[in-house]
Coordinates of C-alpha atoms and ligand atoms in Angstrom, one line a residue:
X8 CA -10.8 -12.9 -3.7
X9 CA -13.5 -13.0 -1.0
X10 CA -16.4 -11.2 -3.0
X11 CA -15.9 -7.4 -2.5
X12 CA -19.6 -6.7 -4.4
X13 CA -22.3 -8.2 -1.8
X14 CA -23.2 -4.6 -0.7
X15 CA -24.3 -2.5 -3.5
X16 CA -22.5 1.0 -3.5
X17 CA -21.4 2.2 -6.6
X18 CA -18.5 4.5 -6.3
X19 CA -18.1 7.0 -9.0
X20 CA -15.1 9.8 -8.5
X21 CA -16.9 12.3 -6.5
X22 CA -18.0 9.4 -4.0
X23 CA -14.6 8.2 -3.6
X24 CA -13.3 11.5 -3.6
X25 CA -15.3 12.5 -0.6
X26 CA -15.5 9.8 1.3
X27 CA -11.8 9.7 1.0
X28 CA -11.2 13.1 2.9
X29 CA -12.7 11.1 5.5
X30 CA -9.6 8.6 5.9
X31 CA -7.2 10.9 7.4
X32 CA -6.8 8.9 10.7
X33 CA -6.6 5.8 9.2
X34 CA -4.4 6.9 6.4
X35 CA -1.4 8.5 9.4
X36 CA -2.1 5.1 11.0
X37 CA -1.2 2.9 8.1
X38 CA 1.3 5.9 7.3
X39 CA 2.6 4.3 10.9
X40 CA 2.6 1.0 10.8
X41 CA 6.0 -0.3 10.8
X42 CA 5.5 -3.3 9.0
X43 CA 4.5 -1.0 5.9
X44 CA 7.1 -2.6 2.8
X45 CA 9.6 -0.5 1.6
X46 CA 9.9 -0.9 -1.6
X47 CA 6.4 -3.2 -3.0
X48 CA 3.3 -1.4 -4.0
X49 CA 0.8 -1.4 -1.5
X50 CA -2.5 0.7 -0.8
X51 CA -1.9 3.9 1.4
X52 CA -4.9 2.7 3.1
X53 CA -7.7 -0.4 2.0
X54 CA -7.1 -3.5 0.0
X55 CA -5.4 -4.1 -2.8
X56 CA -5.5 -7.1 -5.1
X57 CA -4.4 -8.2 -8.9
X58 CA -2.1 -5.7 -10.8
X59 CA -4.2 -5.0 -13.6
X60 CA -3.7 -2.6 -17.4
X61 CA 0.1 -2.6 -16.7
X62 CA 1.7 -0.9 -19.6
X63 CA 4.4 1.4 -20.5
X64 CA 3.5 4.4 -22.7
X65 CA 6.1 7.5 -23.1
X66 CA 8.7 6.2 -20.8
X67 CA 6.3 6.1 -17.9
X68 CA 5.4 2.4 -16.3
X69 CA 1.6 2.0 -15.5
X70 CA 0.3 -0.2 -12.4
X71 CA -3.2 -0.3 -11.9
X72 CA -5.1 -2.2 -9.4
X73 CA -7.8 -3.5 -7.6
X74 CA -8.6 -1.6 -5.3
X75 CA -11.1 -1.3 -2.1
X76 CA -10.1 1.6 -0.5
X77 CA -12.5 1.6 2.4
X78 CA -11.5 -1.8 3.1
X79 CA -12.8 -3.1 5.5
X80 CA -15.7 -1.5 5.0
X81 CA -16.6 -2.6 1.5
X82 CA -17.6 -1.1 -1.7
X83 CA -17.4 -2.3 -5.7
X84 CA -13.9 -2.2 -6.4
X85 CA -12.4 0.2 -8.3
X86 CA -8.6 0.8 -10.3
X87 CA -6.2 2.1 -8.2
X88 CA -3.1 3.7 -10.5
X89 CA 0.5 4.0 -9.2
X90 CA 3.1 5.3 -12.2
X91 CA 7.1 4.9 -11.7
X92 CA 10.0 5.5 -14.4
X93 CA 12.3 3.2 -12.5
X94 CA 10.7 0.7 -10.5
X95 CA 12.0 2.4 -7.3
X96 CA 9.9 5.9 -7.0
X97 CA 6.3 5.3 -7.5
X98 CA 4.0 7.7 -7.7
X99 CA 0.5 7.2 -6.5
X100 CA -2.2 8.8 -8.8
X101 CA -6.3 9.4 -8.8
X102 CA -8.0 6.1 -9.5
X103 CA -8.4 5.4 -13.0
X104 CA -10.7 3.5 -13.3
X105 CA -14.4 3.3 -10.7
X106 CA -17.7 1.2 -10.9
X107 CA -19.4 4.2 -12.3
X108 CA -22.1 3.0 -15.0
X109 CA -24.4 0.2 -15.2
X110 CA -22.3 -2.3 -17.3
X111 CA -19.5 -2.5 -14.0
X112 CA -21.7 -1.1 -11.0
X113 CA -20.2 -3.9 -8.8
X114 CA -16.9 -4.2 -9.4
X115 CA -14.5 -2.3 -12.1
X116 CA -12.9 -6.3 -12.1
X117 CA -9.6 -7.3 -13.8
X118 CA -8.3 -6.2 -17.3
X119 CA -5.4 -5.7 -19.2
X120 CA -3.8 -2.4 -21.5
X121 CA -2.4 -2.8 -25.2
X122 CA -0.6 0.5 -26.7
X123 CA -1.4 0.9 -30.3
X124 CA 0.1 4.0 -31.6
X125 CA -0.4 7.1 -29.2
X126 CA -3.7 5.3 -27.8
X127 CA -3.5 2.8 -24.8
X128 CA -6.8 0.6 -24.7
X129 CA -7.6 -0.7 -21.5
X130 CA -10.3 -3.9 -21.3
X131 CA -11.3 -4.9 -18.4
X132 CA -14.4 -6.6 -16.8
X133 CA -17.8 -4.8 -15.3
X134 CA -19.1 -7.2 -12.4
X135 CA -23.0 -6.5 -12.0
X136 CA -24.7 -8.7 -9.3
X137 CA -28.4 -8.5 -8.9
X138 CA -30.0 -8.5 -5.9
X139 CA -33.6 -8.5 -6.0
X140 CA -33.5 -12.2 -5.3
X141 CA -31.6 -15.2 -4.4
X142 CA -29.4 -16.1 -7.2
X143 CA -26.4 -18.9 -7.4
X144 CA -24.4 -16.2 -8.7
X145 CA -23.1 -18.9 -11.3
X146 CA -25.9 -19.4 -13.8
X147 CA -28.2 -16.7 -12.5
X148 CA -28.1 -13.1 -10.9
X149 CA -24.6 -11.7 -12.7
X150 CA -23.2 -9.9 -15.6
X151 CA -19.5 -10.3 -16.4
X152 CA -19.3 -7.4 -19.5
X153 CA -16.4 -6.7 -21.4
X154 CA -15.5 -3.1 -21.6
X155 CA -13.0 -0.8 -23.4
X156 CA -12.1 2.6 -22.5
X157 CA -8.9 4.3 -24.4
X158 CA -6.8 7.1 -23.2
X159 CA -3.9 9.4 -24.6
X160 CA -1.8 9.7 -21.5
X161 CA -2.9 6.7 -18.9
X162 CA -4.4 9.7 -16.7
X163 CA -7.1 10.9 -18.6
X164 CA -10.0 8.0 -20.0
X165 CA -12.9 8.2 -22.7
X166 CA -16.0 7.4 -21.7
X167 CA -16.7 3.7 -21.1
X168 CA -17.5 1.2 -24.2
X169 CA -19.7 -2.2 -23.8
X170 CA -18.0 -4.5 -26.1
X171 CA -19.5 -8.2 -24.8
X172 CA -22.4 -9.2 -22.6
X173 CA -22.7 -12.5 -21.1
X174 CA -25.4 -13.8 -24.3
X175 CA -21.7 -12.7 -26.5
X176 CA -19.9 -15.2 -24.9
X177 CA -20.1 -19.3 -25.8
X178 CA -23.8 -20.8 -24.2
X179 CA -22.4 -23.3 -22.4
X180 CA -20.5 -21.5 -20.1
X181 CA -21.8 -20.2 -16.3
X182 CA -22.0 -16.1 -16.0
X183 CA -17.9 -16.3 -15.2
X184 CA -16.1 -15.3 -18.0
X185 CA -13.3 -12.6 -17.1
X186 CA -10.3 -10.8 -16.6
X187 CA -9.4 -9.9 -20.6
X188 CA -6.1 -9.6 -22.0
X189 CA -5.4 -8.3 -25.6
X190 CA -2.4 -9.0 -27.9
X191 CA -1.3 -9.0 -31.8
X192 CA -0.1 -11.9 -33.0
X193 CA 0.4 -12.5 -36.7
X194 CA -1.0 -9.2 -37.5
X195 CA -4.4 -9.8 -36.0
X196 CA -5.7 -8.7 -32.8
X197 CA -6.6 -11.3 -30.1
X198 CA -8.3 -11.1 -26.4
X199 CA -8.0 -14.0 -24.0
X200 CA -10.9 -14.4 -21.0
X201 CA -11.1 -16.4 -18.0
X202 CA -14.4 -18.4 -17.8
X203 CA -16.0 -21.5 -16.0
X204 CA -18.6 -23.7 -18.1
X205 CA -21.8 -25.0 -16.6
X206 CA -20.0 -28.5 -15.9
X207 CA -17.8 -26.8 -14.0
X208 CA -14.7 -26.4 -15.6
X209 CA -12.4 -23.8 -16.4
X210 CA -11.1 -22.5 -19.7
X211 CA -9.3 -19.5 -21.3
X212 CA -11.2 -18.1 -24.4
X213 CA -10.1 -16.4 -27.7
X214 CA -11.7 -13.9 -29.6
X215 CA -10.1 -12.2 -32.3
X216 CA -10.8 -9.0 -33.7
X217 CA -10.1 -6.9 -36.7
X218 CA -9.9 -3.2 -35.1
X219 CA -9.7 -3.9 -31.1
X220 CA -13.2 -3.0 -31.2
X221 CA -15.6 -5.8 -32.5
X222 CA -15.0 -9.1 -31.2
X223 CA -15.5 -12.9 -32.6
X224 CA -15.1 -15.9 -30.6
X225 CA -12.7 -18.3 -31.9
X226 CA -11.7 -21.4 -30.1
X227 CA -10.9 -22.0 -26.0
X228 CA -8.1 -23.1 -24.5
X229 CA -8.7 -26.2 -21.7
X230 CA -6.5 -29.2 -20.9
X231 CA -7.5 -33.1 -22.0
X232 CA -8.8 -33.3 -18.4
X233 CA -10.6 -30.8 -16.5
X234 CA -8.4 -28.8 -14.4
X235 CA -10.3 -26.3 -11.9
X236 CA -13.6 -25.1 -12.2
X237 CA -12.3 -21.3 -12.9
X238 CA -9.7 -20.1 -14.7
X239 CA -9.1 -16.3 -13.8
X240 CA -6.5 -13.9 -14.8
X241 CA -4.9 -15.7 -17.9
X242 CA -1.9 -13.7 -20.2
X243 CA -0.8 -15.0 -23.2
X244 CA 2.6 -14.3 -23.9
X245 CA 6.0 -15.3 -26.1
X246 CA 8.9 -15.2 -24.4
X247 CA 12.6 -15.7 -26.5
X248 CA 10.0 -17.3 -29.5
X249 CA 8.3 -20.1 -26.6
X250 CA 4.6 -19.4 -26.1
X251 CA 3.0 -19.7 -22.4
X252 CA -0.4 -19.6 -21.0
X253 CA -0.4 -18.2 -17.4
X254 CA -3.6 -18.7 -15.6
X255 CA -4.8 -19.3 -12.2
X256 CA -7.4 -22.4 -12.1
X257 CA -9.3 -22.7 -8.9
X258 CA -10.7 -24.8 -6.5
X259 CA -7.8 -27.3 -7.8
X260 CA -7.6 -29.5 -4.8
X261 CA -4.1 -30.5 -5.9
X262 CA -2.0 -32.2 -3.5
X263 CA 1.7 -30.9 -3.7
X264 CA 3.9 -32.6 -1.1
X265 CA 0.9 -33.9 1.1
X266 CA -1.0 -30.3 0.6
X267 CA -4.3 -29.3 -0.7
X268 CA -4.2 -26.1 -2.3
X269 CA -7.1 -24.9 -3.7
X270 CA -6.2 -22.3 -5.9
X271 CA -3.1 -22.6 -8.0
X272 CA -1.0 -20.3 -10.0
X273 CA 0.6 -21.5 -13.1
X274 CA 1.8 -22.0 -16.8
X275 CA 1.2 -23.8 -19.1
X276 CA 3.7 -23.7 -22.5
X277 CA 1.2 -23.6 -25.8
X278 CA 1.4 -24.4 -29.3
X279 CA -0.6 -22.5 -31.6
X280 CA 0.0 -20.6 -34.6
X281 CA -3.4 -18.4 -34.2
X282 CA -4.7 -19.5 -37.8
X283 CA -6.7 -22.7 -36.7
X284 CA -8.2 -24.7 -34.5
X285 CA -5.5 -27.0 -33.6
X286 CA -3.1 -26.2 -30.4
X287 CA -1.5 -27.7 -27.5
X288 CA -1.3 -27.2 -24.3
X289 CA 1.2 -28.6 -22.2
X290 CA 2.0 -29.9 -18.7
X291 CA 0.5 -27.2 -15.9
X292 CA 3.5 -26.0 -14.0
X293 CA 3.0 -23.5 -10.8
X294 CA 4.4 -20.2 -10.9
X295 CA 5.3 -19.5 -7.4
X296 CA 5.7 -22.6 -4.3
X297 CA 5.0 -19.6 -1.6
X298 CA 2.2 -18.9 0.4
X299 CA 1.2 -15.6 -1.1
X300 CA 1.0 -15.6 -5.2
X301 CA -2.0 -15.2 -7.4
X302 CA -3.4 -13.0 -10.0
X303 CA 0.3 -12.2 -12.1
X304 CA -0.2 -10.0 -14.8
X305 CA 2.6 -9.3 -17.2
X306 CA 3.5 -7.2 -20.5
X307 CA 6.5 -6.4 -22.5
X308 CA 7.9 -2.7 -21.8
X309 CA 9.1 -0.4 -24.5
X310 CA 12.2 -1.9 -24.0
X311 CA 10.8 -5.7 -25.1
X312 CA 11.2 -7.1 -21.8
X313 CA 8.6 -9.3 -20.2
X314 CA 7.8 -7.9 -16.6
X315 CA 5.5 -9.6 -14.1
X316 CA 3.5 -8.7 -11.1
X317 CA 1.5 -10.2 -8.7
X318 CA -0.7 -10.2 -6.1
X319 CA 1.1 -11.0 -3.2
X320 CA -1.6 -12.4 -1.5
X321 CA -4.2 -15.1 -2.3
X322 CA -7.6 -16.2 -2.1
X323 CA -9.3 -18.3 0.3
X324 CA -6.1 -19.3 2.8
X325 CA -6.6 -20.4 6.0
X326 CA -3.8 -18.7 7.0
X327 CA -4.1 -14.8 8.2
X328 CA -3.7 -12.9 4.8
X329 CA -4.6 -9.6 7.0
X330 CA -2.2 -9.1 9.2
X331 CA -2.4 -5.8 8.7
X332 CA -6.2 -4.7 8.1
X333 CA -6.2 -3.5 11.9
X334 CA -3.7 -0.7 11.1
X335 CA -6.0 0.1 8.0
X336 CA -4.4 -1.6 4.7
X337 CA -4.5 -5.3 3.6
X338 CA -2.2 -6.8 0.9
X339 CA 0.8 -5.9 -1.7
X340 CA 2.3 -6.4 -4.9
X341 CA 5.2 -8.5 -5.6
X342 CA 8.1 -6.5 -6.8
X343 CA 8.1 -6.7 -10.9
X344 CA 10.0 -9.2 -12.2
X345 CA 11.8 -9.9 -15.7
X346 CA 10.7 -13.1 -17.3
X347 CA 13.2 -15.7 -19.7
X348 CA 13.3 -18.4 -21.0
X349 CA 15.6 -21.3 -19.2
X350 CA 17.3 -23.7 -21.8
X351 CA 15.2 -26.3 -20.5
X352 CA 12.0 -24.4 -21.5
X353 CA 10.8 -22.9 -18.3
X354 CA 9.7 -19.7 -17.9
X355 CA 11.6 -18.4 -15.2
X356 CA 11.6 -15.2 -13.0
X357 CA 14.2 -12.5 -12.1
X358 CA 14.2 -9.2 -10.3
X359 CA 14.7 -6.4 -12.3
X360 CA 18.5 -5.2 -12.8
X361 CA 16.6 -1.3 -11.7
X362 CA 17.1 -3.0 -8.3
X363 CA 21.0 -2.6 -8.4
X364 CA 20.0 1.0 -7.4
X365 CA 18.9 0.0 -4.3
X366 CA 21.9 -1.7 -2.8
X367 CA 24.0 -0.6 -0.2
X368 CA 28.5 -1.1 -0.4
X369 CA 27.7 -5.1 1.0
X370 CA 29.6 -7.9 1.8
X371 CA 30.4 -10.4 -1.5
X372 CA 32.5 -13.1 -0.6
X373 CA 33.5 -16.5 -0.9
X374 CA 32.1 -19.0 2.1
X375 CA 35.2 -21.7 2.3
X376 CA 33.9 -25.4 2.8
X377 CA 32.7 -26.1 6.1
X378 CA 32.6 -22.2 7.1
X379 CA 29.3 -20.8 8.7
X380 CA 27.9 -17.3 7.7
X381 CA 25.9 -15.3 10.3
X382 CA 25.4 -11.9 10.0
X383 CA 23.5 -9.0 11.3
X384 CA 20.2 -7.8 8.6
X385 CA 18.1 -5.2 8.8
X386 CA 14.5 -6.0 7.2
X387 CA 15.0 -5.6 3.8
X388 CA 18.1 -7.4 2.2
X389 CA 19.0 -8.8 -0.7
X390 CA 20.7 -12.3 -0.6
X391 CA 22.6 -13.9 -3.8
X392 CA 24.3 -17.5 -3.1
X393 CA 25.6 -19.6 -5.1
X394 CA 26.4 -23.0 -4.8
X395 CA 29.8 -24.9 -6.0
X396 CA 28.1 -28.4 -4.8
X397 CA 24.0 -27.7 -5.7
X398 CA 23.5 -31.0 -4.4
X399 CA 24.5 -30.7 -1.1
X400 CA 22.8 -30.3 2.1
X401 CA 22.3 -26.2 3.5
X402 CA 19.9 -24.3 6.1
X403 CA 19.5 -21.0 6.2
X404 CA 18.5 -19.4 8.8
X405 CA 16.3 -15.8 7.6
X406 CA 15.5 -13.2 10.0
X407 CA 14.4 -14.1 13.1
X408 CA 12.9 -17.7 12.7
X409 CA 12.2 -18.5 8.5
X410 CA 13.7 -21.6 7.5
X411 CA 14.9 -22.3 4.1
X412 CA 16.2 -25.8 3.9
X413 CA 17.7 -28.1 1.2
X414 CA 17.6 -32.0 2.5
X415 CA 17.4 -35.2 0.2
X416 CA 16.4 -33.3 -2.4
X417 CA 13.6 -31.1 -0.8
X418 CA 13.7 -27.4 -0.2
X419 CA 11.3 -26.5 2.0
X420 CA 10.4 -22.7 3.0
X421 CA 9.0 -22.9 7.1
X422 CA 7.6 -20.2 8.6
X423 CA 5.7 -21.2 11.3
X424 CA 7.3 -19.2 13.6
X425 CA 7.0 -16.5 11.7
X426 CA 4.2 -16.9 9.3
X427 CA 0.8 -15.7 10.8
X428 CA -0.6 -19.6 10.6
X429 CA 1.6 -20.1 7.2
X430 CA 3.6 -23.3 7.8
X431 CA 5.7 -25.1 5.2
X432 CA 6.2 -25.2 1.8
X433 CA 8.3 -27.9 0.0
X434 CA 9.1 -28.8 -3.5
X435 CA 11.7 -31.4 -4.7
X436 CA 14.3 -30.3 -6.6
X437 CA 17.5 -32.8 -7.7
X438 CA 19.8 -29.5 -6.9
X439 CA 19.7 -26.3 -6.1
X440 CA 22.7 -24.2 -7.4
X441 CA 21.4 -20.4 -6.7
X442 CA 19.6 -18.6 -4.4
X443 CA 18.5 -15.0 -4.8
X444 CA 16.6 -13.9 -1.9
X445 CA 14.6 -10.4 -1.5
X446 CA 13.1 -9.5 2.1
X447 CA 11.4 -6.2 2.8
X448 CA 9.6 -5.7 6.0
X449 CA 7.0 -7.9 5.9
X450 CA 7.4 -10.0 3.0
X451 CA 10.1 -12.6 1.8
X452 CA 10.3 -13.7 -2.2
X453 CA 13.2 -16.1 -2.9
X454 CA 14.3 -17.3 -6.7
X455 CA 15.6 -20.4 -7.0
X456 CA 17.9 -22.0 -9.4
X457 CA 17.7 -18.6 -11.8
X458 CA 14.2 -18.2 -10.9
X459 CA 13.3 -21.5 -12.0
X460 CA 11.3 -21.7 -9.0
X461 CA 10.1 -19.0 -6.5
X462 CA 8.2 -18.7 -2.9
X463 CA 6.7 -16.0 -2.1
X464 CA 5.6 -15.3 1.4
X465 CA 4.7 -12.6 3.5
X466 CA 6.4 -12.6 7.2
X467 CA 5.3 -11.3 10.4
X468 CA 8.3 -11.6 12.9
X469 CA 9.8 -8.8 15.4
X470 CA 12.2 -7.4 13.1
X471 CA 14.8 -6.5 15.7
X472 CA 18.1 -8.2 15.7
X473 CA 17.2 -10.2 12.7
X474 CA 20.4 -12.2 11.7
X475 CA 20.9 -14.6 8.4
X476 CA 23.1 -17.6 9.2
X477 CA 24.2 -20.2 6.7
X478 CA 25.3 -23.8 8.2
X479 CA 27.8 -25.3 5.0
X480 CA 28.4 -28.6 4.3
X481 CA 31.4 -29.1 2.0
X482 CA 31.1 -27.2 -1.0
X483 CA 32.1 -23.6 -0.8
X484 CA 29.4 -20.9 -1.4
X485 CA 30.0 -17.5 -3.5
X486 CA 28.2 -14.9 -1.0
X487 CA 26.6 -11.2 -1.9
X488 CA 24.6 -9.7 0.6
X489 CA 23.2 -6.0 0.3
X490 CA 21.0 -3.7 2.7
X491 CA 18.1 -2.2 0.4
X492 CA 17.4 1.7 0.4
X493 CA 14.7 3.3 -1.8
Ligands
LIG528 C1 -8.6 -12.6 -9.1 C2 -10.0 -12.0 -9.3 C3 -10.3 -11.7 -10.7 C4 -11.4 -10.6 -10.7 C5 -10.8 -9.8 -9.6 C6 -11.9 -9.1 -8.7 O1 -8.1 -12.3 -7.8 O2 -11.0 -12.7 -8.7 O3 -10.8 -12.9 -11.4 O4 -11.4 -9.9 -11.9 O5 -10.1 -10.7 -8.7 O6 -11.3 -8.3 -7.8

């Protein structure tokens, strides 16, 4: 994210609380805005960012955030806390979280929260820049501290706990380490950190710890070849017994189809039994083909399931990621989504089944071969297709002017029409045999092939008279299509 810290205001809960009463106007105008989403987390007014310490304790799902409330006038970011039972009501709370001590007075940065018990710890990372002279910011002039703070209820949080300092972490690596995560694996307790070394590359650390309080470095996590100077956000996690390592290297350069992007979003599937030193880590592959994807935290809810989140944004585009800043609130969440395991070892994404709830009666039907589909939408739809032929030939036309295309085994996602300077993304695929396709106002996420692959895009078009038309080929096509009502 474009550095929120550069002007020093701490913000401690009376601050925010004040300055807060002084957002009425723009809080009715972003209230206002029609391209507000229907059902995705987003701020009631300033920026939001990565989902951060989500959790389920007593039934009740926790989302915190980052969150820059003034936005765009700036200040340290803080937690922003939204709570739901059901994925579809969401409540927004008090922050939980704000850049009120010393250790985070510049940013109360990304972190994680593991339930133990009746106790949910929450780590996270205090950014600290100095500014009493010119510094890289890299090797000099920042503090990245891990901190704890523990609470009961998710509400209510002890005071704050300096675990690590910069000096804790390995020498040769730059001030970037972040973003903690904490598991249990084998009985022991383990945290996983983002960091960038002084050659510039990016790793994911392990400590392990005893009693989720003192913390011993272990081993890090890097590919053969370096890949990204940065890793931020990583989670660990074990899906159907297959281990993955999500993290988001930057400043990657990697061309996919003929692009550059510079920050990618991925997985990697791991090897290690967390005794020694020995892992693997396997081939990088990218969580999301969209435009807007970064940051994706997930956990496992008292259920078991695995739920992600992400930012539906990202950093550094050069596309228009703020659309919507004028009307006073920048940036959403993608809606949660239940992780598996494919049988060819991907880890793929699903909506939630919660969103069932939100259907309307529908059309399902069967497209014969040859047939064309063209139908009247509003906004936010959901879309399920499936294919008898994957390997044939479709367009679909989405809303006003979003292209989703499958030719010679490329489906590309076009919104230039549409897209606020986005333009086309593209990924080759020898079939596609599903489709599940979720629009809300402004914002489009499609799952492909079970979720094998996803794009997820905000959109900016008129939303009158928006229409979906499918031109068949041959096969015939199995057809649900649902208006979405929270
Ligand atoms: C990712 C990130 C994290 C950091 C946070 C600060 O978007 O840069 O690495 O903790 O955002 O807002």
């Amino acid at each position: 994210m474009a550095d929120m810290t550069l002007k020093k205001k701490p913000m401690d809960r009376d601050g925010f609380l004040k300055e807060m009463q002084k957002m009425e106007v723009r809080r009715q105008q972003a209230a206002s805005d029609p391209i507000r989403l229907c059902y995705h987390l987003h701020p009631p007014v300033g920026w939001i960012n990565d989902p951060n310490g989500l959790c389920q304790k007593d039934g009740i799902y926790h989302i915190y955030h980052q969150y820059v409330p003034f936005y765009p006038e700036l200040c340290s970011v803080l937690w922003g806390h939204v709570t739901t039972r059901d994925f579809i009501h969401y409540e927004i709370q008090e922050p939980a979280n704000f850049p009120d001590t010393k250790w985070d007075e510049n940013g109360a940065y990304s972190g994680s929260a593991f339930v133990k018990d009746d106790t949910m710890y929450v780590y996270y990372t205090g950014n600290v820049r100095h500014a009493d002279k010119e510094y890289d910011y890299i090797t000099g002039g920042r503090e990245q501290n891990t901190i704890l703070m523990t609470s009961k209820d998710g509400f209510h949080f002890s005071n704050k706990r300096l675990l690590m300092k910069n000096t804790d972490y390995p020498s040769d690596l730059s001030l970037h380490v972040r973003d903690p995560q904490v598991f249990c694996e084998q009985g022991q307790y383990f945290m996983i950190q983002g960091a960038r070394d002084l050659q510039d590359t990016g790793s994911v650390l392990l400590f392990e710890s005893s009693n989720l309080t003192d913390w011993t470095y272990r081993l890090r996590f890097e590919t053969k070849e370096p890949f990204g100077y940065m890793w931020e956000c990583p989670n660990y996690l074990k899906v159907d017994g297959r281990q993955f390592l999500i993290a988001c290297p930057q400043k990657m350069r990697k061309k996919e189809n003929g692009l550059v992007k510079e920050n990618l979003c991925g997985y990697f599937p791991l090897a290690y039994d967390f005794k020694g030193s020995e892992y693997d880590v396997g081939e990088f592959f990218t969580l999301d083909r969209g435009f807007d994807f970064y940051a994706p935290q997930v956990f496992q809810d008292e259920s078991g399931r695995w739920i992600l989140l992400g930012w539906m944004s990202t950093p550094d585009a050069d596309y228009d990621c703020e659309v919507m800043v004028k009307n006073g609130w920048v940036h959403a969440l993608t809606i949660p989504r239940e992780l598996y395991v494919s049988q060819n070892g991907r880890l793929c994404q699903r909506p939630l089944k919660e969103f069932r709830q939100m259907r309307d009666d529908g059309t399902v039907k069967t497209l014969e071969a040859g047939a064309e589909f063209c139908t009247d939408v509003s906004p936010c739809f959901e879309w399920k297709l499936t294919m008898d032929d994957p390997t044939e030939a479709f367009t679909l036309l989405l809303r006003e002017s979003a292209v989703l295309s499958y030719q010679e085994g490329v489906l590309s996602l076009d919104l230039t029409g549409c897209g606020a300077g986005r333009t086309v993304r593209s990924i080759c695929l020898p079939e596609v045999r599903d489709l599940w396709i979720f629009s809300d106002t402004s914002s489009l996420e499609i799952f492909v092939n079970g979720g094998e692959e996803t794009f997820t895009s905000r959109i900016y078009d008129s939303m009158e008279h928006l229409q979906v038309t499918l031109k068949a080929g041959k096969g015939r096509k199995q057809i649900e299509l649902y208006g979405l009502h929270t």
